Amino acid sequence: METQQIKETIEMISEENLDIRTITMGISLLDCVTGDLQTTADKVYAKIMAKAANLVPVADAISDEYGIPIVNKRISVTPVSLLAGADQNLDFRPIAQAMDRAAKDLGVDLIGGYTALVQNGSTPAETALMKSLPEVLDTTERVCASVNIGSTRSGLNMDAVKLMGTVVKEVAMRKPQNAMKLVVFCNAVEDNPFMAGAFWGISEGDVAINTGVSGPGVVERAIAAKPAASFEEICETIKQTAFKVSRMGQFVGKVAADRLDVPFNIVDLSLAPTPAKGDSVAQILETMGLSHVGTPGTTAALALLNDAVKKGGIMAAERVGGLSGAFIPVSEDANMITAAAKGQISLEKLEAMTAVCSVGLD
């Protein structure tokens, strides 16, 4: 690398909030299925503990060694609704408790995969899992859940839509914070490292490492440096910046996978904001020329940003996956929070925005 590139990367980390948002280990639990859900839960705990024993120490060591912040260490597992086996008593709570206990014992931030994939229809096990969500999310601390209720190919499972409408309300009624641990998807992806929607798809291997990178502040600073830029120049600037950010995600992921002796899978090139100053996706859109996020032109600006991020990142990483786009969560983005407080952004505008990026309404 050239000296200038090294200096730029150091500046991105120290001044522009560039970080590895997550290192997520995906673990298949298909070999844990038995005829009894309690026995399955015991095997789930044992496998997670065995495979992820060194995840947190390795991530911390890489962060210290290279000076790159790694914000979260996480685990995603096979959709739990697939683990019912031949047990007629469809009570998934023991598995949820086993996942939660493993996450705490390992020191990981969150564990995802309490999941049902019902875009075409629901099995009795999947229906039971969806109905268990309010209690499970209220009695566990680190378990994250997701339900895929539709896809472009299959359309929407309206029975699941109706059921999840009542489930979401009950989850939030018990404790508003519980809603943060539940995602309702269309077109869910199998290799997503970000929570709360991460699960380890059935077409994936036994275990692998995924990384998620984030640098809204880096992109915003790069665009701000070119106030008179054309659309073409803005796109090129975003692509070049996304390339640098993604290279760092690829590097950290491969080092982690090598030290853990597991395959490296994908880099997720999402721009994931935090409430911190200078770490906002909405601020990028405003720097691109919007008076405020939510004004006419917001959806077009977001689509342009999303497209450029993906094109820049694909060049940088061997394998791109996950959601890979811009996140627009109202509760986690300082400028989105401001726009909502001022009444400048509506639910309808958020619907339009979520149609051109990865997530979404919260």
mmCIF file with all atom_site columns, N, CA and C in Angstrom, residues 294-359:
data_model
loop_
_atom_site.group_PDB
_atom_site.id
_atom_site.type_symbol
_atom_site.label_atom_id
_atom_site.label_alt_id
_atom_site.label_comp_id
_atom_site.label_asym_id
_atom_site.label_entity_id
_atom_site.label_seq_id
_atom_site.pdbx_PDB_ins_code
_atom_site.Cartn_x
_atom_site.Cartn_y
_atom_site.Cartn_z
_atom_site.occupancy
_atom_site.B_iso_or_equiv
_atom_site.pdbx_formal_charge
_atom_site.auth_seq_id
_atom_site.auth_comp_id
_atom_site.auth_asym_id
_atom_site.auth_atom_id
_atom_site.pdbx_PDB_model_num
ATOM 1   N N  . GLY A 1 294 ? -36.175 13.285  3.991  1.00 0.00 ? 294 GLY A N  1
ATOM 2   C CA . GLY A 1 294 ? -37.632 13.263  3.969  1.00 0.00 ? 294 GLY A CA 1
ATOM 3   C C  . GLY A 1 294 ? -38.221 14.192  2.930  1.00 0.00 ? 294 GLY A C  1
ATOM 4   N N  . THR A 1 295 ? -37.424 15.133  2.458  1.00 0.00 ? 295 THR A N  1
ATOM 5   C CA . THR A 1 295 ? -37.885 16.064  1.435  1.00 0.00 ? 295 THR A CA 1
ATOM 6   C C  . THR A 1 295 ? -37.947 15.356  0.080  1.00 0.00 ? 295 THR A C  1
ATOM 7   N N  . PRO A 1 296 ? -38.698 15.896  -0.907 1.00 0.00 ? 296 PRO A N  1
ATOM 8   C CA . PRO A 1 296 ? -38.690 15.281  -2.236 1.00 0.00 ? 296 PRO A CA 1
ATOM 9   C C  . PRO A 1 296 ? -37.262 15.134  -2.779 1.00 0.00 ? 296 PRO A C  1
ATOM 10  N N  . GLY A 1 297 ? -36.976 13.976  -3.322 1.00 0.00 ? 297 GLY A N  1
ATOM 11  C CA . GLY A 1 297 ? -35.625 13.666  -3.784 1.00 0.00 ? 297 GLY A CA 1
ATOM 12  C C  . GLY A 1 297 ? -34.881 12.719  -2.865 1.00 0.00 ? 297 GLY A C  1
ATOM 13  N N  . THR A 1 298 ? -35.438 12.496  -1.666 1.00 0.00 ? 298 THR A N  1
ATOM 14  C CA . THR A 1 298 ? -34.766 11.624  -0.689 1.00 0.00 ? 298 THR A CA 1
ATOM 15  C C  . THR A 1 298 ? -34.617 10.202  -1.217 1.00 0.00 ? 298 THR A C  1
ATOM 16  N N  . THR A 1 299 ? -35.694 9.670   -1.797 1.00 0.00 ? 299 THR A N  1
ATOM 17  C CA . THR A 1 299 ? -35.661 8.282   -2.280 1.00 0.00 ? 299 THR A CA 1
ATOM 18  C C  . THR A 1 299 ? -34.654 8.132   -3.414 1.00 0.00 ? 299 THR A C  1
ATOM 19  N N  . ALA A 1 300 ? -34.612 9.114   -4.312 1.00 0.00 ? 300 ALA A N  1
ATOM 20  C CA . ALA A 1 300 ? -33.660 9.057   -5.429 1.00 0.00 ? 300 ALA A CA 1
ATOM 21  C C  . ALA A 1 300 ? -32.220 9.134   -4.925 1.00 0.00 ? 300 ALA A C  1
ATOM 22  N N  . ALA A 1 301 ? -31.965 10.019  -3.965 1.00 0.00 ? 301 ALA A N  1
ATOM 23  C CA . ALA A 1 301 ? -30.607 10.147  -3.415 1.00 0.00 ? 301 ALA A CA 1
ATOM 24  C C  . ALA A 1 301 ? -30.175 8.853   -2.736 1.00 0.00 ? 301 ALA A C  1
ATOM 25  N N  . LEU A 1 302 ? -31.099 8.222   -2.014 1.00 0.00 ? 302 LEU A N  1
ATOM 26  C CA . LEU A 1 302 ? -30.788 6.965   -1.329 1.00 0.00 ? 302 LEU A CA 1
ATOM 27  C C  . LEU A 1 302 ? -30.510 5.850   -2.336 1.00 0.00 ? 302 LEU A C  1
ATOM 28  N N  . ALA A 1 303 ? -31.291 5.807   -3.410 1.00 0.00 ? 303 ALA A N  1
ATOM 29  C CA . ALA A 1 303 ? -31.073 4.790   -4.448 1.00 0.00 ? 303 ALA A CA 1
ATOM 30  C C  . ALA A 1 303 ? -29.707 4.972   -5.098 1.00 0.00 ? 303 ALA A C  1
ATOM 31  N N  . LEU A 1 304 ? -29.331 6.225   -5.343 1.00 0.00 ? 304 LEU A N  1
ATOM 32  C CA . LEU A 1 304 ? -28.019 6.520   -5.931 1.00 0.00 ? 304 LEU A CA 1
ATOM 33  C C  . LEU A 1 304 ? -26.894 6.086   -4.992 1.00 0.00 ? 304 LEU A C  1
ATOM 34  N N  . LEU A 1 305 ? -27.049 6.403   -3.708 1.00 0.00 ? 305 LEU A N  1
ATOM 35  C CA . LEU A 1 305 ? -26.049 6.018   -2.704 1.00 0.00 ? 305 LEU A CA 1
ATOM 36  C C  . LEU A 1 305 ? -25.915 4.499   -2.629 1.00 0.00 ? 305 LEU A C  1
ATOM 37  N N  . ASN A 1 306 ? -27.038 3.817   -2.569 1.00 0.00 ? 306 ASN A N  1
ATOM 38  C CA . ASN A 1 306 ? -27.049 2.355   -2.454 1.00 0.00 ? 306 ASN A CA 1
ATOM 39  C C  . ASN A 1 306 ? -26.339 1.700   -3.639 1.00 0.00 ? 306 ASN A C  1
ATOM 40  N N  . ASP A 1 307 ? -26.649 2.184   -4.829 1.00 0.00 ? 307 ASP A N  1
ATOM 41  C CA . ASP A 1 307 ? -26.067 1.628   -6.052 1.00 0.00 ? 307 ASP A CA 1
ATOM 42  C C  . ASP A 1 307 ? -24.555 1.819   -6.076 1.00 0.00 ? 307 ASP A C  1
ATOM 43  N N  . ALA A 1 308 ? -24.102 3.011   -5.704 1.00 0.00 ? 308 ALA A N  1
ATOM 44  C CA . ALA A 1 308 ? -22.664 3.306   -5.746 1.00 0.00 ? 308 ALA A CA 1
ATOM 45  C C  . ALA A 1 308 ? -21.896 2.515   -4.688 1.00 0.00 ? 308 ALA A C  1
ATOM 46  N N  . VAL A 1 309 ? -22.481 2.350   -3.501 1.00 0.00 ? 309 VAL A N  1
ATOM 47  C CA . VAL A 1 309 ? -21.830 1.572   -2.436 1.00 0.00 ? 309 VAL A CA 1
ATOM 48  C C  . VAL A 1 309 ? -21.626 0.134   -2.888 1.00 0.00 ? 309 VAL A C  1
ATOM 49  N N  . LYS A 1 310 ? -22.653 -0.453  -3.486 1.00 0.00 ? 310 LYS A N  1
ATOM 50  C CA . LYS A 1 310 ? -22.556 -1.848  -3.926 1.00 0.00 ? 310 LYS A CA 1
ATOM 51  C C  . LYS A 1 310 ? -21.495 -2.003  -5.014 1.00 0.00 ? 310 LYS A C  1
ATOM 52  N N  . LYS A 1 311 ? -21.481 -1.092  -5.969 1.00 0.00 ? 311 LYS A N  1
ATOM 53  C CA . LYS A 1 311 ? -20.528 -1.209  -7.083 1.00 0.00 ? 311 LYS A CA 1
ATOM 54  C C  . LYS A 1 311 ? -19.093 -1.029  -6.607 1.00 0.00 ? 311 LYS A C  1
ATOM 55  N N  . GLY A 1 312 ? -18.874 -0.115  -5.680 1.00 0.00 ? 312 GLY A N  1
ATOM 56  C CA . GLY A 1 312 ? -17.523 0.082   -5.157 1.00 0.00 ? 312 GLY A CA 1
ATOM 57  C C  . GLY A 1 312 ? -17.066 -1.080  -4.307 1.00 0.00 ? 312 GLY A C  1
ATOM 58  N N  . GLY A 1 313 ? -17.976 -1.631  -3.521 1.00 0.00 ? 313 GLY A N  1
ATOM 59  C CA . GLY A 1 313 ? -17.609 -2.715  -2.618 1.00 0.00 ? 313 GLY A CA 1
ATOM 60  C C  . GLY A 1 313 ? -17.353 -4.028  -3.316 1.00 0.00 ? 313 GLY A C  1
ATOM 61  N N  . ILE A 1 314 ? -18.106 -4.303  -4.379 1.00 0.00 ? 314 ILE A N  1
ATOM 62  C CA . ILE A 1 314 ? -17.952 -5.571  -5.099 1.00 0.00 ? 314 ILE A CA 1
ATOM 63  C C  . ILE A 1 314 ? -16.547 -5.708  -5.659 1.00 0.00 ? 314 ILE A C  1
ATOM 64  N N  . MET A 1 315 ? -15.976 -4.602  -6.091 1.00 0.00 ? 315 MET A N  1
ATOM 65  C CA . MET A 1 315 ? -14.613 -4.619  -6.642 1.00 0.00 ? 315 MET A CA 1
ATOM 66  C C  . MET A 1 315 ? -13.586 -4.964  -5.559 1.00 0.00 ? 315 MET A C  1
ATOM 67  N N  . ALA A 1 316 ? -13.875 -4.573  -4.316 1.00 0.00 ? 316 ALA A N  1
ATOM 68  C CA . ALA A 1 316 ? -12.874 -4.685  -3.248 1.00 0.00 ? 316 ALA A CA 1
ATOM 69  C C  . ALA A 1 316 ? -12.838 -6.055  -2.593 1.00 0.00 ? 316 ALA A C  1
ATOM 70  N N  . ALA A 1 317 ? -13.966 -6.738  -2.555 1.00 0.00 ? 317 ALA A N  1
ATOM 71  C CA . ALA A 1 317 ? -14.060 -7.972  -1.777 1.00 0.00 ? 317 ALA A CA 1
ATOM 72  C C  . ALA A 1 317 ? -14.188 -9.187  -2.691 1.00 0.00 ? 317 ALA A C  1
ATOM 73  N N  . GLU A 1 318 ? -13.594 -10.292 -2.252 1.00 0.00 ? 318 GLU A N  1
ATOM 74  C CA . GLU A 1 318 ? -13.697 -11.534 -3.020 1.00 0.00 ? 318 GLU A CA 1
ATOM 75  C C  . GLU A 1 318 ? -15.141 -12.010 -3.087 1.00 0.00 ? 318 GLU A C  1
ATOM 76  N N  . ARG A 1 319 ? -15.825 -11.947 -1.948 1.00 0.00 ? 319 ARG A N  1
ATOM 77  C CA . ARG A 1 319 ? -17.211 -12.403 -1.886 1.00 0.00 ? 319 ARG A CA 1
ATOM 78  C C  . ARG A 1 319 ? -18.039 -11.385 -1.122 1.00 0.00 ? 319 ARG A C  1
ATOM 79  N N  . VAL A 1 320 ? -19.015 -10.820 -1.805 1.00 0.00 ? 320 VAL A N  1
ATOM 80  C CA . VAL A 1 320 ? -19.914 -9.847  -1.181 1.00 0.00 ? 320 VAL A CA 1
ATOM 81  C C  . VAL A 1 320 ? -21.230 -10.551 -0.880 1.00 0.00 ? 320 VAL A C  1
ATOM 82  N N  . GLY A 1 321 ? -21.796 -10.288 0.282  1.00 0.00 ? 321 GLY A N  1
ATOM 83  C CA . GLY A 1 321 ? -23.058 -10.934 0.634  1.00 0.00 ? 321 GLY A CA 1
ATOM 84  C C  . GLY A 1 321 ? -23.821 -10.126 1.641  1.00 0.00 ? 321 GLY A C  1
ATOM 85  N N  . GLY A 1 322 ? -24.662 -10.805 2.410  1.00 0.00 ? 322 GLY A N  1
ATOM 86  C CA . GLY A 1 322 ? -25.472 -10.106 3.394  1.00 0.00 ? 322 GLY A CA 1
ATOM 87  C C  . GLY A 1 322 ? -26.471 -9.178  2.736  1.00 0.00 ? 322 GLY A C  1
ATOM 88  N N  . LEU A 1 323 ? -26.801 -8.114  3.420  1.00 0.00 ? 323 LEU A N  1
ATOM 89  C CA . LEU A 1 323 ? -27.778 -7.151  2.908  1.00 0.00 ? 323 LEU A CA 1
ATOM 90  C C  . LEU A 1 323 ? -27.128 -6.158  1.958  1.00 0.00 ? 323 LEU A C  1
ATOM 91  N N  . SER A 1 324 ? -25.917 -5.732  2.265  1.00 0.00 ? 324 SER A N  1
ATOM 92  C CA . SER A 1 324 ? -25.109 -4.855  1.416  1.00 0.00 ? 324 SER A CA 1
ATOM 93  C C  . SER A 1 324 ? -25.894 -3.684  0.838  1.00 0.00 ? 324 SER A C  1
ATOM 94  N N  . GLY A 1 325 ? -26.067 -2.678  1.641  1.00 0.00 ? 325 GLY A N  1
ATOM 95  C CA . GLY A 1 325 ? -26.721 -1.456  1.206  1.00 0.00 ? 325 GLY A CA 1
ATOM 96  C C  . GLY A 1 325 ? -26.739 -0.466  2.351  1.00 0.00 ? 325 GLY A C  1
ATOM 97  N N  . ALA A 1 326 ? -27.585 0.550   2.235  1.00 0.00 ? 326 ALA A N  1
ATOM 98  C CA . ALA A 1 326 ? -27.688 1.548   3.296  1.00 0.00 ? 326 ALA A CA 1
ATOM 99  C C  . ALA A 1 326 ? -28.794 1.160   4.273  1.00 0.00 ? 326 ALA A C  1
ATOM 100 N N  . PHE A 1 327 ? -28.529 1.348   5.562  1.00 0.00 ? 327 PHE A N  1
ATOM 101 C CA . PHE A 1 327 ? -29.546 1.144   6.595  1.00 0.00 ? 327 PHE A CA 1
ATOM 102 C C  . PHE A 1 327 ? -30.127 2.508   6.960  1.00 0.00 ? 327 PHE A C  1
ATOM 103 N N  . ILE A 1 328 ? -31.444 2.553   7.178  1.00 0.00 ? 328 ILE A N  1
ATOM 104 C CA . ILE A 1 328 ? -32.079 3.838   7.519  1.00 0.00 ? 328 ILE A CA 1
ATOM 105 C C  . ILE A 1 328 ? -32.933 3.723   8.786  1.00 0.00 ? 328 ILE A C  1
ATOM 106 N N  . PRO A 1 329 ? -32.371 3.191   9.871  1.00 0.00 ? 329 PRO A N  1
ATOM 107 C CA . PRO A 1 329 ? -33.181 3.045   11.088 1.00 0.00 ? 329 PRO A CA 1
ATOM 108 C C  . PRO A 1 329 ? -33.384 4.379   11.798 1.00 0.00 ? 329 PRO A C  1
ATOM 109 N N  . VAL A 1 330 ? -34.632 4.718   12.046 1.00 0.00 ? 330 VAL A N  1
ATOM 110 C CA . VAL A 1 330 ? -34.934 5.998   12.693 1.00 0.00 ? 330 VAL A CA 1
ATOM 111 C C  . VAL A 1 330 ? -34.319 6.069   14.090 1.00 0.00 ? 330 VAL A C  1
ATOM 112 N N  . SER A 1 331 ? -34.255 4.941   14.777 1.00 0.00 ? 331 SER A N  1
ATOM 113 C CA . SER A 1 331 ? -33.794 4.962   16.164 1.00 0.00 ? 331 SER A CA 1
ATOM 114 C C  . SER A 1 331 ? -32.277 4.961   16.303 1.00 0.00 ? 331 SER A C  1
ATOM 115 N N  . GLU A 1 332 ? -31.541 4.791   15.198 1.00 0.00 ? 332 GLU A N  1
ATOM 116 C CA . GLU A 1 332 ? -30.089 4.649   15.307 1.00 0.00 ? 332 GLU A CA 1
ATOM 117 C C  . GLU A 1 332 ? -29.310 5.643   14.448 1.00 0.00 ? 332 GLU A C  1
ATOM 118 N N  . ASP A 1 333 ? -29.964 6.661   13.936 1.00 0.00 ? 333 ASP A N  1
ATOM 119 C CA . ASP A 1 333 ? -29.320 7.604   13.028 1.00 0.00 ? 333 ASP A CA 1
ATOM 120 C C  . ASP A 1 333 ? -29.661 9.015   13.499 1.00 0.00 ? 333 ASP A C  1
ATOM 121 N N  . ALA A 1 334 ? -28.642 9.781   13.887 1.00 0.00 ? 334 ALA A N  1
ATOM 122 C CA . ALA A 1 334 ? -28.875 11.088  14.515 1.00 0.00 ? 334 ALA A CA 1
ATOM 123 C C  . ALA A 1 334 ? -29.733 12.004  13.645 1.00 0.00 ? 334 ALA A C  1
ATOM 124 N N  . ASN A 1 335 ? -29.443 12.069  12.348 1.00 0.00 ? 335 ASN A N  1
ATOM 125 C CA . ASN A 1 335 ? -30.188 12.976  11.475 1.00 0.00 ? 335 ASN A CA 1
ATOM 126 C C  . ASN A 1 335 ? -31.596 12.457  11.170 1.00 0.00 ? 335 ASN A C  1
ATOM 127 N N  . MET A 1 336 ? -31.772 11.130  11.158 1.00 0.00 ? 336 MET A N  1
ATOM 128 C CA . MET A 1 336 ? -33.120 10.565  11.008 1.00 0.00 ? 336 MET A CA 1
ATOM 129 C C  . MET A 1 336 ? -33.952 10.878  12.252 1.00 0.00 ? 336 MET A C  1
ATOM 130 N N  . ILE A 1 337 ? -33.319 10.794  13.414 1.00 0.00 ? 337 ILE A N  1
ATOM 131 C CA . ILE A 1 337 ? -34.005 11.114  14.673 1.00 0.00 ? 337 ILE A CA 1
ATOM 132 C C  . ILE A 1 337 ? -34.469 12.569  14.660 1.00 0.00 ? 337 ILE A C  1
ATOM 133 N N  . THR A 1 338 ? -33.593 13.474  14.212 1.00 0.00 ? 338 THR A N  1
ATOM 134 C CA . THR A 1 338 ? -33.935 14.898  14.136 1.00 0.00 ? 338 THR A CA 1
ATOM 135 C C  . THR A 1 338 ? -35.095 15.134  13.180 1.00 0.00 ? 338 THR A C  1
ATOM 136 N N  . ALA A 1 339 ? -35.039 14.492  11.996 1.00 0.00 ? 339 ALA A N  1
ATOM 137 C CA . ALA A 1 339 ? -36.101 14.664  10.998 1.00 0.00 ? 339 ALA A CA 1
ATOM 138 C C  . ALA A 1 339 ? -37.439 14.156  11.524 1.00 0.00 ? 339 ALA A C  1
ATOM 139 N N  . ALA A 1 340 ? -37.413 13.015  12.226 1.00 0.00 ? 340 ALA A N  1
ATOM 140 C CA . ALA A 1 340 ? -38.654 12.463  12.780 1.00 0.00 ? 340 ALA A CA 1
ATOM 141 C C  . ALA A 1 340 ? -39.218 13.378  13.866 1.00 0.00 ? 340 ALA A C  1
ATOM 142 N N  . ALA A 1 341 ? -38.339 13.918  14.702 1.00 0.00 ? 341 ALA A N  1
ATOM 143 C CA . ALA A 1 341 ? -38.779 14.806  15.787 1.00 0.00 ? 341 ALA A CA 1
ATOM 144 C C  . ALA A 1 341 ? -39.420 16.081  15.241 1.00 0.00 ? 341 ALA A C  1
ATOM 145 N N  . LYS A 1 342 ? -38.936 16.544  14.087 1.00 0.00 ? 342 LYS A N  1
ATOM 146 C CA . LYS A 1 342 ? -39.468 17.762  13.469 1.00 0.00 ? 342 LYS A CA 1
ATOM 147 C C  . LYS A 1 342 ? -40.661 17.480  12.557 1.00 0.00 ? 342 LYS A C  1
ATOM 148 N N  . GLY A 1 343 ? -41.032 16.201  12.410 1.00 0.00 ? 343 GLY A N  1
ATOM 149 C CA . GLY A 1 343 ? -42.143 15.851  11.530 1.00 0.00 ? 343 GLY A CA 1
ATOM 150 C C  . GLY A 1 343 ? -41.804 15.946  10.059 1.00 0.00 ? 343 GLY A C  1
ATOM 151 N N  . GLN A 1 344 ? -40.515 15.887  9.725  1.00 0.00 ? 344 GLN A N  1
ATOM 152 C CA . GLN A 1 344 ? -40.080 16.044  8.335  1.00 0.00 ? 344 GLN A CA 1
ATOM 153 C C  . GLN A 1 344 ? -40.061 14.725  7.564  1.00 0.00 ? 344 GLN A C  1
ATOM 154 N N  . ILE A 1 345 ? -40.228 13.615  8.266  1.00 0.00 ? 345 ILE A N  1
ATOM 155 C CA . ILE A 1 345 ? -40.207 12.318  7.594  1.00 0.00 ? 345 ILE A CA 1
ATOM 156 C C  . ILE A 1 345 ? -41.422 11.517  8.045  1.00 0.00 ? 345 ILE A C  1
ATOM 157 N N  . SER A 1 346 ? -42.127 10.950  7.084  1.00 0.00 ? 346 SER A N  1
ATOM 158 C CA . SER A 1 346 ? -43.375 10.246  7.377  1.00 0.00 ? 346 SER A CA 1
ATOM 159 C C  . SER A 1 346 ? -43.188 8.746   7.215  1.00 0.00 ? 346 SER A C  1
ATOM 160 N N  . LEU A 1 347 ? -44.160 7.994   7.701  1.00 0.00 ? 347 LEU A N  1
ATOM 161 C CA . LEU A 1 347 ? -44.131 6.540   7.530  1.00 0.00 ? 347 LEU A CA 1
ATOM 162 C C  . LEU A 1 347 ? -44.146 6.185   6.045  1.00 0.00 ? 347 LEU A C  1
ATOM 163 N N  . GLU A 1 348 ? -44.902 6.961   5.262  1.00 0.00 ? 348 GLU A N  1
ATOM 164 C CA . GLU A 1 348 ? -44.984 6.685   3.820  1.00 0.00 ? 348 GLU A CA 1
ATOM 165 C C  . GLU A 1 348 ? -43.630 6.901   3.143  1.00 0.00 ? 348 GLU A C  1
ATOM 166 N N  . LYS A 1 349 ? -42.906 7.940   3.549  1.00 0.00 ? 349 LYS A N  1
ATOM 167 C CA . LYS A 1 349 ? -41.575 8.181   2.978  1.00 0.00 ? 349 LYS A CA 1
ATOM 168 C C  . LYS A 1 349 ? -40.610 7.073   3.389  1.00 0.00 ? 349 LYS A C  1
ATOM 169 N N  . LEU A 1 350 ? -40.714 6.606   4.634  1.00 0.00 ? 350 LEU A N  1
ATOM 170 C CA . LEU A 1 350 ? -39.870 5.485   5.073  1.00 0.00 ? 350 LEU A CA 1
ATOM 171 C C  . LEU A 1 350 ? -40.172 4.223   4.272  1.00 0.00 ? 350 LEU A C  1
ATOM 172 N N  . GLU A 1 351 ? -41.450 4.012   3.942  1.00 0.00 ? 351 GLU A N  1
ATOM 173 C CA . GLU A 1 351 ? -41.814 2.865   3.095  1.00 0.00 ? 351 GLU A CA 1
ATOM 174 C C  . GLU A 1 351 ? -41.128 2.968   1.735  1.00 0.00 ? 351 GLU A C  1
ATOM 175 N N  . ALA A 1 352 ? -41.155 4.161   1.155  1.00 0.00 ? 352 ALA A N  1
ATOM 176 C CA . ALA A 1 352 ? -40.510 4.354   -0.148 1.00 0.00 ? 352 ALA A CA 1
ATOM 177 C C  . ALA A 1 352 ? -39.006 4.132   -0.050 1.00 0.00 ? 352 ALA A C  1
ATOM 178 N N  . MET A 1 353 ? -38.403 4.637   1.026  1.00 0.00 ? 353 MET A N  1
ATOM 179 C CA . MET A 1 353 ? -36.951 4.501   1.193  1.00 0.00 ? 353 MET A CA 1
ATOM 180 C C  . MET A 1 353 ? -36.540 3.049   1.394  1.00 0.00 ? 353 MET A C  1
ATOM 181 N N  . THR A 1 354 ? -37.343 2.309   2.166  1.00 0.00 ? 354 THR A N  1
ATOM 182 C CA . THR A 1 354 ? -36.969 0.917   2.430  1.00 0.00 ? 354 THR A CA 1
ATOM 183 C C  . THR A 1 354 ? -37.125 0.056   1.184  1.00 0.00 ? 354 THR A C  1
ATOM 184 N N  . ALA A 1 355 ? -37.869 0.552   0.187  1.00 0.00 ? 355 ALA A N  1
ATOM 185 C CA . ALA A 1 355 ? -38.021 -0.191  -1.067 1.00 0.00 ? 355 ALA A CA 1
ATOM 186 C C  . ALA A 1 355 ? -36.773 -0.112  -1.941 1.00 0.00 ? 355 ALA A C  1
ATOM 187 N N  . VAL A 1 356 ? -35.888 0.859   -1.681 1.00 0.00 ? 356 VAL A N  1
ATOM 188 C CA . VAL A 1 356 ? -34.689 0.994   -2.523 1.00 0.00 ? 356 VAL A CA 1
ATOM 189 C C  . VAL A 1 356 ? -33.394 0.732   -1.755 1.00 0.00 ? 356 VAL A C  1
ATOM 190 N N  . CYS A 1 357 ? -33.498 0.358   -0.474 1.00 0.00 ? 357 CYS A N  1
ATOM 191 C CA . CYS A 1 357 ? -32.289 -0.011  0.262  1.00 0.00 ? 357 CYS A CA 1
ATOM 192 C C  . CYS A 1 357 ? -32.564 -1.310  1.013  1.00 0.00 ? 357 CYS A C  1
ATOM 193 N N  . SER A 1 358 ? -31.721 -1.658  1.956  1.00 0.00 ? 358 SER A N  1
ATOM 194 C CA . SER A 1 358 ? -31.849 -2.988  2.549  1.00 0.00 ? 358 SER A CA 1
ATOM 195 C C  . SER A 1 358 ? -32.813 -3.035  3.733  1.00 0.00 ? 358 SER A C  1
ATOM 196 N N  . VAL A 1 359 ? -32.692 -2.155  4.691  1.00 0.00 ? 359 VAL A N  1
ATOM 197 C CA . VAL A 1 359 ? -33.628 -2.060  5.820  1.00 0.00 ? 359 VAL A CA 1
ATOM 198 C C  . VAL A 1 359 ? -33.771 -0.589  6.149  1.00 0.00 ? 359 VAL A C  1
#
